[in-house]
């Protein structure tokens, strides 16, 4: 008889336990919704609005626009380090791998043309397969101050040489790389890190934090260099 009563009490406790657990889940869900609402309100409070003065004298407030301004030294550093990464390779860092990583800093609609320019820079070098002992290094002589050519767009002139060394040519061969590099500001970084990143991935990811991308490259003497890469 006592065993029956004990089992009866256990069976009666199960529905209560289920109801209590369900109630706890509902309370947790409501708490999360409340916290989410509070975070949204806090985000709106912490995001300052801009004061806009209209032509007719009225004043309104508006949400801030995307920042398309970059410091000149940030632009110069982005161009220098990007081109250095892109045009320096060896058997340990083959050109195909270097291009795959560094091309994240190039606009999507310009990647194919940029790759062709990199391959044709030194026709004697092997882009797909690098011989043992062969190494290409970009040596930069000068980078100009950025010239603003549009809203969030700049042109930088770079004067450099790509040096090619091999096991049978220790003195190396020099190929000039004198170009106009056109860069523009972007809203979000275009770079990402894979699950097993290489040092080059970290370097490109760090450069991507500047939120810039290369969208055209022209010869240094081209007077009509513009955003049209065709």
Short mmCIF file of C-alpha atoms in Angstrom, two decimals, residues 82-90 93-119 127-128 177 198 200-201 204 214 217:
data_model
loop_
_atom_site.label_atom_id
_atom_site.label_comp_id
_atom_site.label_asym_id
_atom_site.label_seq_id
_atom_site.Cartn_x
_atom_site.Cartn_y
_atom_site.Cartn_z
CA UNK A 82 49.30 45.32 -50.60
CA UNK A 83 51.55 45.53 -53.65
CA UNK A 84 54.48 44.20 -51.63
CA UNK A 85 52.47 41.15 -50.59
CA UNK A 86 51.07 40.61 -54.07
CA UNK A 87 54.38 40.79 -55.94
CA UNK A 88 56.69 38.97 -53.52
CA UNK A 89 56.75 35.19 -53.79
CA UNK A 90 58.97 32.13 -53.69
CA UNK A 93 55.04 31.15 -50.97
CA UNK A 94 54.01 30.34 -54.56
CA UNK A 95 52.39 33.07 -56.67
CA UNK A 96 49.05 31.26 -56.92
CA UNK A 97 48.74 31.09 -53.13
CA UNK A 98 49.89 34.68 -52.70
CA UNK A 99 47.37 35.87 -55.29
CA UNK A 100 44.51 33.88 -53.78
CA UNK A 101 45.12 35.53 -50.42
CA UNK A 102 46.05 39.07 -51.44
CA UNK A 103 43.33 39.39 -54.10
CA UNK A 104 40.84 39.90 -51.28
CA UNK A 105 42.10 43.49 -51.31
CA UNK A 106 41.13 43.93 -54.98
CA UNK A 107 37.64 44.85 -56.22
CA UNK A 108 35.73 41.86 -57.59
CA UNK A 109 35.23 43.39 -61.04
CA UNK A 110 38.95 44.12 -61.37
CA UNK A 111 40.48 40.88 -60.09
CA UNK A 112 40.80 39.15 -63.46
CA UNK A 113 42.54 42.11 -65.10
CA UNK A 114 44.77 42.61 -62.07
CA UNK A 115 45.80 38.96 -62.17
CA UNK A 116 46.71 39.29 -65.85
CA UNK A 117 48.86 42.32 -65.07
CA UNK A 118 50.67 40.42 -62.33
CA UNK A 119 51.32 37.43 -64.61
CA UNK A 127 53.35 31.95 -62.17
CA UNK A 128 51.90 28.48 -61.73
CA UNK A 177 56.70 48.48 -61.71
CA UNK A 198 48.87 31.37 -42.90
CA UNK A 200 49.89 36.00 -45.23
CA UNK A 201 46.25 35.64 -44.21
CA UNK A 204 45.95 40.70 -45.52
CA UNK A 214 42.15 48.51 -55.31
CA UNK A 217 45.83 50.04 -62.00
#
